[in-house]
Tab-separated table of C-alpha atoms in Angstrom:
chain	number	residue	atom	x	y	z
A	689	MET	CA	-14.014	19.694	-25.519
A	690	LYS	CA	-12.894	16.355	-26.914
A	691	ARG	CA	-9.562	17.856	-28.012
A	692	VAL	CA	-9.007	19.197	-24.515
A	693	LEU	CA	-9.506	15.759	-23.061
A	694	LEU	CA	-7.221	14.164	-25.609
A	695	VAL	CA	-4.394	16.582	-24.982
A	696	LEU	CA	-4.638	16.183	-21.219
A	697	LEU	CA	-4.668	12.406	-21.491
A	698	ALA	CA	-1.683	12.461	-23.806
A	699	LEU	CA	0.285	14.535	-21.308
A	700	LEU	CA	-0.621	12.279	-18.369
A	701	LEU	CA	-0.043	8.753	-19.606
A	702	ALA	CA	1.426	7.718	-16.263
A	703	VAL	CA	-1.797	8.655	-14.430
A	704	SER	CA	-5.073	6.702	-14.786
A	705	LEU	CA	-7.697	9.155	-16.005
A	706	LEU	CA	-11.258	8.638	-17.140
A	707	ALA	CA	-13.016	10.999	-19.524
A	708	SER	CA	-16.696	11.184	-18.632
A	709	CYS	CA	-19.522	11.412	-21.137
A	710	ASN	CA	-22.290	13.046	-19.121
A	711	SER	CA	-25.085	13.885	-21.535
A	712	GLY	CA	-26.911	15.781	-18.789
A	713	SER	CA	-24.245	18.472	-18.372
A	714	GLU	CA	-23.955	21.219	-20.979
A	715	ASN	CA	-20.269	21.847	-20.328
A	716	SER	CA	-19.095	18.318	-19.570
A	717	SER	CA	-20.449	16.204	-22.417
A	718	ALA	CA	-17.678	15.204	-24.774
A	719	ALA	CA	-20.179	13.433	-27.016
A	720	SER	CA	-22.272	16.565	-27.548
A	721	ASN	CA	-19.303	18.864	-28.080
A	722	GLU	CA	-17.166	16.882	-30.512
A	723	THR	CA	-16.766	19.855	-32.808
A	724	GLN	CA	-15.392	22.040	-30.027
A	725	SER	CA	-11.671	22.657	-30.080
A	726	ALA	CA	-9.243	24.007	-27.548
A	727	ASP	CA	-7.951	26.274	-30.327
A	728	SER	CA	-11.353	27.925	-30.922
A	729	SER	CA	-12.304	31.259	-29.374
A	730	GLU	CA	-15.359	29.872	-27.632
A	731	PRO	CA	-14.781	29.556	-23.869
A	732	ILE	CA	-14.355	26.016	-22.621
A	733	SER	CA	-14.547	24.982	-18.977
A	734	VAL	CA	-13.175	21.668	-17.715
A	735	ARG	CA	-13.703	20.271	-14.236
A	736	TRP	CA	-11.017	17.841	-13.144
A	737	ILE	CA	-11.050	16.089	-9.762
A	738	GLN	CA	-8.471	13.740	-8.272
A	739	HIS	CA	-7.487	12.430	-4.832
A	740	GLN	CA	-3.676	12.093	-4.741
A	741	ILE	CA	-2.271	15.073	-2.901
A	742	GLU	CA	1.291	14.238	-3.957
A	743	TYR	CA	0.300	14.999	-7.585
A	744	ALA	CA	-1.199	18.411	-6.769
A	745	ASP	CA	1.864	20.567	-7.573
A	746	PRO	CA	2.867	18.951	-10.882
A	747	LEU	CA	-0.749	18.834	-12.031
A	748	ASN	CA	-1.306	22.498	-11.206
A	749	LYS	CA	1.813	23.364	-13.208
A	750	LEU	CA	0.493	21.279	-16.099
A	751	VAL	CA	-2.901	22.980	-15.921
A	752	ASP	CA	-1.336	26.444	-15.853
A	753	LYS	CA	0.895	25.685	-18.825
A	754	TYR	CA	-2.027	24.326	-20.826
A	755	MET	CA	-4.237	27.319	-20.069
A	756	ASP	CA	-1.388	29.697	-21.053
A	757	GLU	CA	-1.242	27.995	-24.444
A	758	HIS	CA	-5.075	27.881	-24.762
A	759	PRO	CA	-6.508	31.145	-23.332
A	760	ASN	CA	-10.096	30.110	-24.039
A	761	VAL	CA	-9.797	27.019	-21.812
A	762	THR	CA	-10.401	27.111	-18.073
A	763	ILE	CA	-9.410	24.005	-16.110
A	764	ASN	CA	-10.660	23.765	-12.557
A	765	LEU	CA	-8.508	21.193	-10.744
A	766	GLU	CA	-9.880	19.936	-7.438
A	767	VAL	CA	-7.676	17.845	-5.137
A	768	ASN	CA	-9.609	15.964	-2.450
A	769	GLY	CA	-7.455	13.713	-0.289
A	770	THR	CA	-9.997	13.039	2.481
A	771	ASN	CA	-13.462	11.999	1.251
A	772	TYR	CA	-12.794	11.724	-2.482
A	773	TRP	CA	-14.755	8.518	-3.153
A	774	GLU	CA	-17.842	9.675	-1.272
A	775	THR	CA	-17.742	12.971	-3.146
A	776	LEU	CA	-17.345	11.238	-6.504
A	777	LYS	CA	-20.253	8.858	-5.844
A	778	SER	CA	-22.447	11.793	-4.831
A	779	LEU	CA	-21.580	13.679	-7.999
A	780	LEU	CA	-22.321	10.662	-10.195
A	781	ALA	CA	-25.606	10.010	-8.412
A	782	ALA	CA	-26.631	13.632	-8.945
A	783	ASN	CA	-25.675	13.422	-12.639
A	784	ASP	CA	-23.065	16.110	-12.015
A	785	VAL	CA	-20.223	14.169	-13.620
A	786	PRO	CA	-16.764	15.787	-13.685
A	787	ASP	CA	-15.130	16.045	-17.094
A	788	ILE	CA	-12.053	14.193	-15.828
A	789	PHE	CA	-11.633	12.158	-12.664
A	790	MET	CA	-9.056	9.765	-11.263
A	791	THR	CA	-9.598	6.208	-10.102
A	792	ASP	CA	-7.579	4.109	-7.701
A	793	GLY	CA	-6.547	0.994	-9.591
A	794	TYR	CA	-7.808	-1.478	-12.147
A	795	ASN	CA	-10.739	-3.047	-10.301
A	796	VAL	CA	-12.089	0.348	-9.279
A	797	MET	CA	-11.777	1.617	-12.857
A	798	ARG	CA	-14.089	-1.132	-14.104
A	799	SER	CA	-16.950	0.104	-11.922
A	800	TYR	CA	-16.962	3.423	-13.826
A	801	VAL	CA	-17.197	1.951	-17.307
A	802	ASP	CA	-20.563	3.666	-17.947
A	803	TYR	CA	-18.844	7.079	-17.706
A	804	LEU	CA	-16.072	6.452	-20.218
A	805	GLU	CA	-15.590	8.258	-23.486
A	806	ASP	CA	-14.304	5.950	-26.217
A	807	LEU	CA	-10.862	7.230	-27.213
A	808	SER	CA	-9.586	3.943	-28.596
A	809	ASP	CA	-9.015	5.362	-32.101
A	810	GLU	CA	-6.651	8.094	-30.943
A	811	ASP	CA	-2.934	7.932	-31.786
A	812	PHE	CA	-1.690	8.038	-28.186
A	813	VAL	CA	-3.628	4.906	-27.119
A	814	ASP	CA	-0.830	2.566	-28.210
A	815	VAL	CA	1.567	3.960	-25.622
A	816	ILE	CA	-0.849	3.757	-22.687
A	817	LYS	CA	-0.075	0.921	-20.308
A	818	LYS	CA	-1.876	-2.329	-21.045
A	819	GLU	CA	-3.359	-2.460	-17.528
A	820	ALA	CA	-5.100	0.876	-18.081
A	821	ARG	CA	-6.397	-0.026	-21.556
A	822	GLN	CA	-8.030	-3.244	-20.383
A	823	CYS	CA	-10.756	-1.297	-18.617
A	824	VAL	CA	-12.040	-0.113	-22.008
A	825	ASP	CA	-10.729	-2.680	-24.480
A	826	GLY	CA	-11.718	-5.723	-22.413
A	827	GLU	CA	-9.597	-8.241	-20.564
A	828	ARG	CA	-8.324	-11.541	-21.960
A	829	LEU	CA	-8.241	-14.297	-19.362
A	830	ASP	CA	-5.945	-17.108	-20.478
A	831	PHE	CA	-6.453	-19.962	-18.008
A	832	LYS	CA	-3.363	-21.800	-19.238
A	833	LYS	CA	-1.221	-18.841	-18.123
A	834	TRP	CA	-3.366	-17.810	-15.175
A	835	LYS	CA	-1.529	-16.075	-12.330
A	836	GLY	CA	-4.542	-14.850	-10.374
A	837	LYS	CA	-6.733	-16.542	-7.801
A	838	SER	CA	-7.608	-20.151	-8.631
A	839	GLU	CA	-8.776	-23.262	-6.811
A	840	SER	CA	-8.949	-26.898	-7.918
A	841	ASP	CA	-11.123	-29.544	-6.299
A	842	LEU	CA	-13.646	-32.289	-7.079
A	843	LEU	CA	-17.363	-31.641	-7.426
A	844	ASP	CA	-18.928	-34.020	-4.873
A	845	ASN	CA	-15.614	-35.901	-4.943
A	846	LEU	CA	-16.454	-37.077	-8.485
A	847	PHE	CA	-15.755	-34.505	-11.205
A	848	PRO	CA	-12.526	-32.477	-11.500
A	849	ARG	CA	-13.062	-28.743	-11.624
A	850	THR	CA	-10.940	-25.606	-11.437
A	851	LYS	CA	-12.272	-22.197	-10.413
A	852	PHE	CA	-10.722	-18.912	-11.595
A	853	THR	CA	-11.708	-15.523	-10.168
A	854	ASN	CA	-10.902	-11.960	-11.158
A	855	GLY	CA	-12.578	-8.652	-10.341
A	856	SER	CA	-15.780	-9.228	-12.330
A	857	ILE	CA	-15.913	-12.838	-13.504
A	858	LYS	CA	-15.730	-16.223	-11.821
A	859	ALA	CA	-15.098	-19.086	-14.257
A	860	THR	CA	-15.380	-22.762	-13.312
A	861	ILE	CA	-14.059	-25.410	-15.718
A	862	LEU	CA	-15.566	-28.884	-15.345
A	863	THR	CA	-14.977	-32.085	-17.319
A	864	PHE	CA	-16.626	-35.500	-17.181
A	865	ALA	CA	-17.276	-38.604	-19.271
A	866	PRO	CA	-21.086	-38.930	-19.590
A	867	VAL	CA	-22.751	-42.106	-18.307
A	868	GLY	CA	-26.479	-42.847	-18.347
A	869	ALA	CA	-28.301	-43.625	-15.121
A	870	ASN	CA	-28.505	-47.245	-16.330
A	871	GLY	CA	-24.720	-47.454	-16.742
A	872	ASP	CA	-24.538	-46.974	-20.527
A	873	ARG	CA	-21.324	-45.085	-21.285
A	874	LEU	CA	-21.163	-42.543	-24.086
A	875	ARG	CA	-18.049	-42.370	-26.237
A	876	ALA	CA	-17.563	-38.695	-25.513
A	877	ILE	CA	-16.152	-36.186	-23.034
A	878	VAL	CA	-17.931	-33.025	-21.928
A	879	TYR	CA	-15.845	-29.900	-21.347
A	880	GLY	CA	-17.811	-27.097	-19.715
A	881	ILE	CA	-17.185	-23.560	-18.457
A	882	TYR	CA	-19.575	-22.056	-15.907
A	883	LEU	CA	-19.330	-18.245	-15.968
A	884	GLU	CA	-20.653	-16.038	-13.171
A	885	ASN	CA	-20.807	-12.260	-13.275
A	886	ILE	CA	-19.900	-11.347	-9.696
A	887	SER	CA	-19.998	-7.607	-10.377
A	888	GLU	CA	-22.908	-5.188	-10.199
A	889	ARG	CA	-22.886	-4.304	-13.895
A	890	THR	CA	-23.461	-5.980	-17.250
A	891	VAL	CA	-20.386	-7.487	-18.871
A	892	ASP	CA	-19.739	-8.539	-22.466
A	893	LEU	CA	-18.001	-11.901	-22.827
A	894	ALA	CA	-16.399	-13.811	-25.675
A	895	VAL	CA	-15.369	-17.378	-24.808
A	896	GLU	CA	-12.658	-19.024	-26.893
A	897	MET	CA	-12.467	-22.798	-26.451
A	898	PRO	CA	-9.092	-24.597	-26.480
A	899	ARG	CA	-7.979	-26.030	-29.799
A	900	PHE	CA	-8.830	-29.618	-28.957
A	901	GLY	CA	-6.644	-32.162	-30.670
A	902	SER	CA	-3.827	-29.740	-31.445
A	903	GLU	CA	-0.218	-30.692	-30.817
A	904	LYS	CA	-0.144	-28.740	-27.565
A	905	ASP	CA	-3.558	-29.946	-26.364
A	906	CYS	CA	-3.450	-31.907	-23.112
A	907	PHE	CA	-6.827	-33.607	-23.684
A	908	ALA	CA	-6.092	-35.489	-26.885
A	909	THR	CA	-2.918	-36.175	-28.833
A	910	HIS	CA	-4.776	-37.505	-31.875
A	911	GLY	CA	-7.586	-36.164	-34.012
A	912	VAL	CA	-10.690	-35.125	-32.119
A	913	SER	CA	-13.971	-33.508	-33.125
A	914	TRP	CA	-16.262	-31.412	-30.986
A	915	LEU	CA	-19.724	-29.889	-30.974
A	916	PRO	CA	-21.019	-26.926	-28.954
A	917	VAL	CA	-23.826	-27.885	-26.578
A	918	GLU	CA	-25.767	-24.882	-25.223
A	919	GLU	CA	-24.728	-22.206	-27.749
A	920	ARG	CA	-24.118	-22.444	-31.490
A	921	PHE	CA	-20.690	-21.152	-32.482
A	922	ALA	CA	-18.029	-22.134	-34.998
A	923	GLU	CA	-14.802	-23.859	-34.013
A	924	ASP	CA	-12.655	-20.896	-35.022
A	925	GLN	CA	-14.994	-18.250	-33.591
A	926	PRO	CA	-15.573	-17.182	-29.959
A	927	CYS	CA	-18.973	-17.570	-28.315
A	928	LYS	CA	-20.176	-14.018	-27.584
A	929	PHE	CA	-22.892	-13.019	-25.115
A	930	GLN	CA	-23.774	-10.655	-22.266
A	931	LEU	CA	-24.191	-11.385	-18.570
A	932	SER	CA	-26.205	-9.060	-16.382
A	933	ALA	CA	-25.129	-8.363	-12.811
A	934	ARG	CA	-25.028	-11.599	-10.747
A	935	GLN	CA	-26.130	-13.665	-13.746
A	936	SER	CA	-24.458	-16.950	-14.730
A	937	LYS	CA	-24.244	-19.170	-17.803
A	938	TRP	CA	-22.893	-22.559	-18.948
A	939	ILE	CA	-20.826	-22.792	-22.135
A	940	SER	CA	-19.805	-26.358	-22.988
A	941	VAL	CA	-18.666	-28.580	-25.828
A	942	VAL	CA	-18.675	-32.348	-26.279
A	943	LEU	CA	-15.520	-34.064	-27.590
A	944	TYR	CA	-15.716	-37.246	-29.650
A	945	ALA	CA	-13.681	-39.362	-32.039
A	946	PRO	CA	-13.970	-38.162	-35.661
A	947	GLY	CA	-16.918	-39.831	-37.348
A	948	GLU	CA	-18.461	-41.179	-34.124
A	949	TYR	CA	-20.926	-38.361	-33.664
A	950	GLN	CA	-24.006	-40.275	-32.449
A	951	ASP	CA	-23.150	-40.080	-28.747
A	952	ALA	CA	-22.055	-36.459	-29.127
A	953	GLU	CA	-25.436	-35.588	-30.616
A	954	ALA	CA	-27.122	-37.343	-27.671
A	955	VAL	CA	-25.297	-34.948	-25.348
A	956	VAL	CA	-26.257	-31.938	-27.455
A	957	ASN	CA	-29.926	-32.983	-27.688
A	958	LYS	CA	-30.432	-33.389	-23.928
A	959	GLY	CA	-27.959	-30.809	-22.722
A	960	MET	CA	-24.859	-30.765	-20.590
A	961	LEU	CA	-26.659	-30.496	-17.220
A	962	PHE	CA	-28.866	-33.503	-17.997
A	963	TRP	CA	-25.810	-35.694	-18.565
A	964	LEU	CA	-23.998	-34.243	-15.577
A	965	ASN	CA	-26.917	-35.252	-13.353
A	966	GLU	CA	-27.213	-38.668	-15.027
A	967	THR	CA	-23.504	-39.349	-14.549
A	968	HIS	CA	-23.594	-38.124	-10.967
A	969	ASP	CA	-26.592	-40.328	-10.105
A	970	TYR	CA	-24.971	-43.391	-11.679
A	971	LEU	CA	-21.652	-42.941	-9.888
A	972	ARG	CA	-23.363	-42.275	-6.574
A	973	LYS	CA	-25.462	-45.398	-7.086
A	974	ILE	CA	-22.265	-47.403	-7.527
A	975	LEU	CA	-20.301	-45.680	-4.761
A	976	GLY	CA	-22.963	-45.004	-2.180
A	977	ARG	CA	-21.926	-42.288	0.239
A	978	LEU	CA	-19.385	-42.923	2.972
A	979	THR	CA	-18.992	-40.312	5.711
A	980	MET	CA	-16.489	-40.558	8.557
A	981	PRO	CA	-16.759	-37.428	10.753
A	982	GLY	CA	-13.623	-38.304	12.668
A	983	ASP	CA	-11.591	-39.191	9.575
A	984	PRO	CA	-13.047	-37.455	6.480
A	985	MET	CA	-9.893	-37.823	4.364
A	986	THR	CA	-10.088	-41.621	4.623
A	987	ALA	CA	-13.626	-41.610	3.231
A	988	PHE	CA	-12.503	-39.224	0.487
A	989	LEU	CA	-9.599	-41.472	-0.530
A	990	TYR	CA	-11.790	-44.582	-0.573
A	991	GLU	CA	-14.229	-42.977	-3.017
A	992	ARG	CA	-11.387	-41.738	-5.210
A	993	ALA	CA	-9.867	-45.235	-5.282
A	994	VAL	CA	-13.156	-46.789	-6.415
A	995	CYS	CA	-13.589	-44.121	-9.113
A	996	GLN	CA	-10.043	-44.658	-10.356
A	997	CYS	CA	-10.550	-48.406	-10.411
A	998	LEU	CA	-13.812	-48.157	-12.377
A	999	GLY	CA	-12.331	-45.581	-14.748
A	1000	ALA	CA	-9.400	-47.844	-15.547
A	1001	ILE	CA	-11.464	-50.884	-16.532
A	1002	ALA	CA	-12.229	-51.297	-20.235
A	1003	MET	CA	-12.224	-53.921	-22.988
A	1004	ASN	CA	-9.751	-54.223	-25.812
A	1005	GLN	CA	-10.540	-55.379	-29.339
A	1006	GLU	CA	-10.121	-59.038	-28.302
A	1007	ASP	CA	-12.832	-58.668	-25.605
A	1008	GLN	CA	-10.270	-58.880	-22.828
A	1009	ILE	CA	-10.384	-56.713	-19.721
A	1010	SER	CA	-7.963	-53.900	-20.345
A	1011	GLY	CA	-7.861	-50.139	-20.111
A	1012	ALA	CA	-5.599	-47.160	-19.676
A	1013	ASN	CA	-4.114	-48.396	-16.416
A	1014	TRP	CA	-5.201	-52.020	-16.139
A	1015	GLY	CA	-3.258	-55.029	-17.370
A	1016	SER	CA	-5.365	-57.820	-18.846
A	1017	TYR	CA	-4.764	-61.536	-18.615
A	1018	PRO	CA	-5.858	-63.339	-21.810
A	1019	LEU	CA	-7.725	-66.588	-21.294
A	1020	GLY	CA	-5.324	-69.478	-20.627
A	1021	SER	CA	-2.269	-67.323	-20.037
A	1022	LYS	CA	0.259	-68.019	-17.337
A	1023	THR	CA	0.565	-65.801	-14.295
A	1024	GLY	CA	2.650	-62.755	-15.125
A	1025	GLU	CA	1.889	-62.763	-18.871
A	1026	VAL	CA	0.038	-59.485	-18.880
A	1027	SER	CA	-1.294	-58.092	-22.167
A	1028	ARG	CA	-1.263	-54.304	-22.088
A	1029	LEU	CA	-3.253	-52.012	-24.331
A	1030	TYR	CA	-0.345	-49.547	-24.196
A	1031	HIS	CA	3.264	-50.350	-23.360
A	1032	ASN	CA	3.862	-47.441	-21.001
A	1033	CYS	CA	0.915	-47.955	-18.637
A	1034	GLY	CA	1.260	-48.800	-14.981
A	1035	LYS	CA	-1.279	-50.582	-12.825
A	1036	CYS	CA	-2.581	-47.802	-10.617
A	1037	GLY	CA	-6.151	-48.834	-11.455
A	1038	TRP	CA	-5.442	-52.330	-10.197
A	1039	ALA	CA	-3.775	-50.954	-7.057
A	1040	SER	CA	-6.762	-48.690	-6.404
A	1041	GLY	CA	-9.090	-51.658	-6.683
A	1042	ILE	CA	-7.013	-53.674	-4.196
A	1043	PHE	CA	-6.955	-50.744	-1.776
A	1044	ALA	CA	-10.733	-50.207	-2.036
A	1045	VAL	CA	-11.536	-53.889	-1.477
A	1046	THR	CA	-9.079	-54.210	1.414
A	1047	PHE	CA	-10.394	-51.079	3.106
A	1048	LEU	CA	-13.994	-52.184	2.666
A	1049	THR	CA	-13.558	-55.747	3.913
A	1050	GLN	CA	-10.740	-55.452	6.468
A	1051	ILE	CA	-11.098	-51.937	7.922
A	1052	LEU	CA	-14.811	-51.237	7.640
A	1053	GLY	CA	-15.339	-54.981	7.990
A	1054	LEU	CA	-18.151	-55.432	5.465
A	1055	GLN	CA	-18.420	-58.644	3.432
A	1056	TYR	CA	-21.374	-60.015	1.508
A	1057	CYS	CA	-21.908	-63.372	-0.190
A	1058	GLY	CA	-24.402	-63.190	-3.032
A	1059	VAL	CA	-24.825	-66.981	-3.183
A	1060	THR	CA	-25.871	-67.385	0.449
A	1061	GLN	CA	-27.280	-63.837	0.696
A	1062	LYS	CA	-25.395	-63.231	3.902
A	1063	LEU	CA	-23.936	-59.937	5.162
A	1064	VAL	CA	-21.101	-60.109	7.684
A	1065	PHE	CA	-20.055	-57.000	9.589
A	1066	ARG	CA	-16.873	-57.182	11.676
A	1067	PRO	CA	-15.496	-53.616	11.987
A	1068	PHE	CA	-11.811	-53.208	12.758
A	1069	SER	CA	-11.801	-51.934	16.358
A	1070	PRO	CA	-9.585	-48.832	15.761
A	1071	CYS	CA	-11.830	-47.806	12.852
A	1072	SER	CA	-13.569	-44.428	13.115
A	1073	ASP	CA	-17.321	-44.178	13.373
A	1074	PHE	CA	-18.931	-44.080	9.944
A	1075	THR	CA	-22.179	-43.947	8.031
A	1076	PHE	CA	-22.369	-45.708	4.680
A	1077	GLU	CA	-25.559	-44.931	2.768
A	1078	GLY	CA	-26.326	-47.074	-0.249
A	1079	ILE	CA	-23.243	-49.282	-0.084
A	1080	ARG	CA	-23.390	-51.712	-3.012
A	1081	LEU	CA	-21.966	-55.184	-2.365
A	1082	GLY	CA	-22.450	-57.404	-5.396
A	1083	ASN	CA	-26.136	-57.325	-6.286
A	1084	ALA	CA	-27.204	-56.063	-2.845
A	1085	VAL	CA	-27.484	-52.570	-1.358
A	1086	PHE	CA	-27.399	-51.627	2.328
A	1087	ASP	CA	-27.273	-48.671	4.716
A	1088	VAL	CA	-24.807	-49.214	7.559
A	1089	ASP	CA	-24.211	-46.962	10.555
A	1090	TYR	CA	-21.479	-47.689	13.098
A	1091	LYS	CA	-20.824	-45.799	16.322
A	1092	HIS	CA	-18.683	-47.080	19.163
A	1093	LEU	CA	-17.093	-45.963	22.414
A	1094	LYS	CA	-14.743	-48.233	24.322
A	1095	ASN	CA	-16.634	-51.530	24.714
A	1096	GLN	CA	-19.976	-50.184	23.546
A	1097	ALA	CA	-21.295	-50.048	19.989
A	1098	SER	CA	-24.483	-49.120	18.135
A	1099	ILE	CA	-25.116	-50.603	14.685
A	1100	PRO	CA	-28.281	-49.745	12.682
A	1101	ILE	CA	-28.438	-51.609	9.335
A	1102	THR	CA	-31.042	-51.300	6.569
A	1103	ASN	CA	-31.607	-54.010	3.980
A	1104	ARG	CA	-32.550	-52.015	0.849
A	1105	ASN	CA	-33.199	-55.079	-1.290
A	1106	ASP	CA	-36.390	-56.860	-2.327
A	1107	PHE	CA	-35.171	-60.089	-0.693
A	1108	SER	CA	-34.296	-61.069	2.875
A	1109	ILE	CA	-30.708	-61.658	4.014
A	1110	ALA	CA	-28.854	-63.314	6.855
A	1111	LEU	CA	-26.918	-60.871	9.055
A	1112	GLU	CA	-23.941	-61.661	11.257
A	1113	LEU	CA	-22.358	-59.022	13.507
A	1114	GLU	CA	-19.215	-59.206	15.628
A	1115	VAL	CA	-17.583	-56.372	17.574
A	1116	VAL	CA	-14.876	-56.057	20.207
A	1117	SER	CA	-16.762	-55.988	23.495
A	1118	ASP	CA	-16.972	-57.805	26.821
A	1119	GLY	CA	-20.716	-57.227	27.116
A	1120	GLU	CA	-23.813	-58.570	25.390
A	1121	ALA	CA	-25.762	-57.867	22.193
A	1122	PHE	CA	-29.236	-56.333	22.437
A	1123	CYS	CA	-31.935	-55.639	19.853
A	1124	ALA	CA	-35.039	-53.615	20.665
A	1125	THR	CA	-37.212	-55.254	18.010
A	1126	GLU	CA	-36.438	-58.927	18.581
A	1127	THR	CA	-34.731	-61.361	20.928
A	1128	ILE	CA	-31.213	-62.272	19.876
A	1129	SER	CA	-28.502	-64.397	21.440
A	1130	SER	CA	-24.839	-63.533	21.877
A	1131	ILE	CA	-21.752	-65.648	21.374
A	1132	LYS	CA	-18.475	-64.915	23.118
A	1133	ARG	CA	-15.379	-65.085	20.910
A	1134	LYS	CA	-11.761	-64.003	20.807
A	1135	PHE	CA	-9.930	-61.872	18.267
A	1136	MET	CA	-6.198	-61.247	18.759
A	1137	GLU	CA	-6.556	-61.904	22.498
A	1138	ARG	CA	-9.465	-59.492	22.803
A	1139	ASP	CA	-13.019	-60.376	23.778
A	1140	THR	CA	-15.637	-60.092	21.059
A	1141	VAL	CA	-19.396	-60.522	20.951
A	1142	ALA	CA	-21.139	-62.015	17.920
A	1143	THR	CA	-24.797	-62.367	17.019
A	1144	SER	CA	-26.866	-63.482	14.031
A	1145	LEU	CA	-30.352	-62.594	12.847
A	1146	LYS	CA	-32.578	-62.445	9.764
A	1147	LEU	CA	-33.172	-59.139	8.050
A	1148	GLN	CA	-36.294	-58.944	5.884
A	1149	LYS	CA	-36.510	-56.915	2.679
A	1150	ASN	CA	-36.483	-53.148	3.240
A	1151	GLU	CA	-36.179	-53.728	6.985
A	1152	THR	CA	-34.020	-51.746	9.409
A	1153	VAL	CA	-32.626	-53.225	12.597
A	1154	GLN	CA	-30.475	-51.689	15.314
A	1155	VAL	CA	-28.193	-53.842	17.418
A	1156	ASN	CA	-26.470	-52.444	20.505
A	1157	PHE	CA	-23.443	-53.948	22.219
A	1158	SER	CA	-22.711	-53.089	25.838
């Protein structure tokens, strides 16, 4: 039987065929009939089903020619161009597996992997098209040369990630520099791959990490060391494992400067997800969360500017503020005498910081003085409504909500500190200021020839107040 299958496959390299290995069928099990030969005198019966009507005539001619040369072989070719897939599924479910059947493309072929006979050692395999062989041999997904479906974004607007999807596997690559919840930065970078089996069958995977620190590596141009985090595997060996249907798994490594392994071991000891959560919590504590339903891209860009600014700040060996994109001014230097850590760096970190501060103080209109412990809120009148949870201004943290319509405005503010503050509000309005919890007075002012209303009050620790203007 096996020889029959091999000969037929060799004659039909242009057609995708699968040889089944049904142990429950006496006449259709290639595994149990390996010693059978098409040249023997023992009768052999082969059932072959396919769905492409346009192949019916040439296939029938092929079958007839083969049976003329092998009188003991009977090939029953069935062509079903109407309900082929339903018929095939019914046969497989009933354990009545055809000896040979046709599939309709690569992704469909993968779903029948349990019915394949391993013919990889046969001579004709080398001339079969690569796309057909991948169903049995396994597929290599090279993300550097990826031409399939992919998507790049930021996880919670903080961590860069890229998602790749093929028929069975979804891979998400994520990188971040770990920071403790207290702000302690580790001298390391975590590079992780999240793998999801989106098929209904078990898949075998072997993950090969990039060669970090090589000449073509985009992460590091100098020497770099790395340690695996979740799984133990050697640098020159792939990480091999299985994923059941709908199962997922993290595979990550931590990169560090050669010899400086202490922080890398801290990542390994507590795990990649621990440090991802720690870093996320720290950055969110610094950023707060700004939402602008009417202008979401503006809120997105503000957060990115703050992250870029913070990421650019560092210290050089002379304890001067420096960094990848931040010029430092040594103590006592004249204006314009900027000391750069690298000669080819721009000042995009500085520009991001200026943008973030200008947007915060002049557009959102939030300013806080730590010396006098006074919060001033003067929103720019064309500004969209916004909610800013956990905004950090100096050593103080607040929740600010701003909604307005024409000359009316509603402003709830929460003082999330363990000390009281002075609060001053001013909005464009020709009405008055009202507070449901206490009596407040209003002051009429002018801003660019427009009427404004201002009011002041005391906000106790952990207190929330809502002021309405109408």
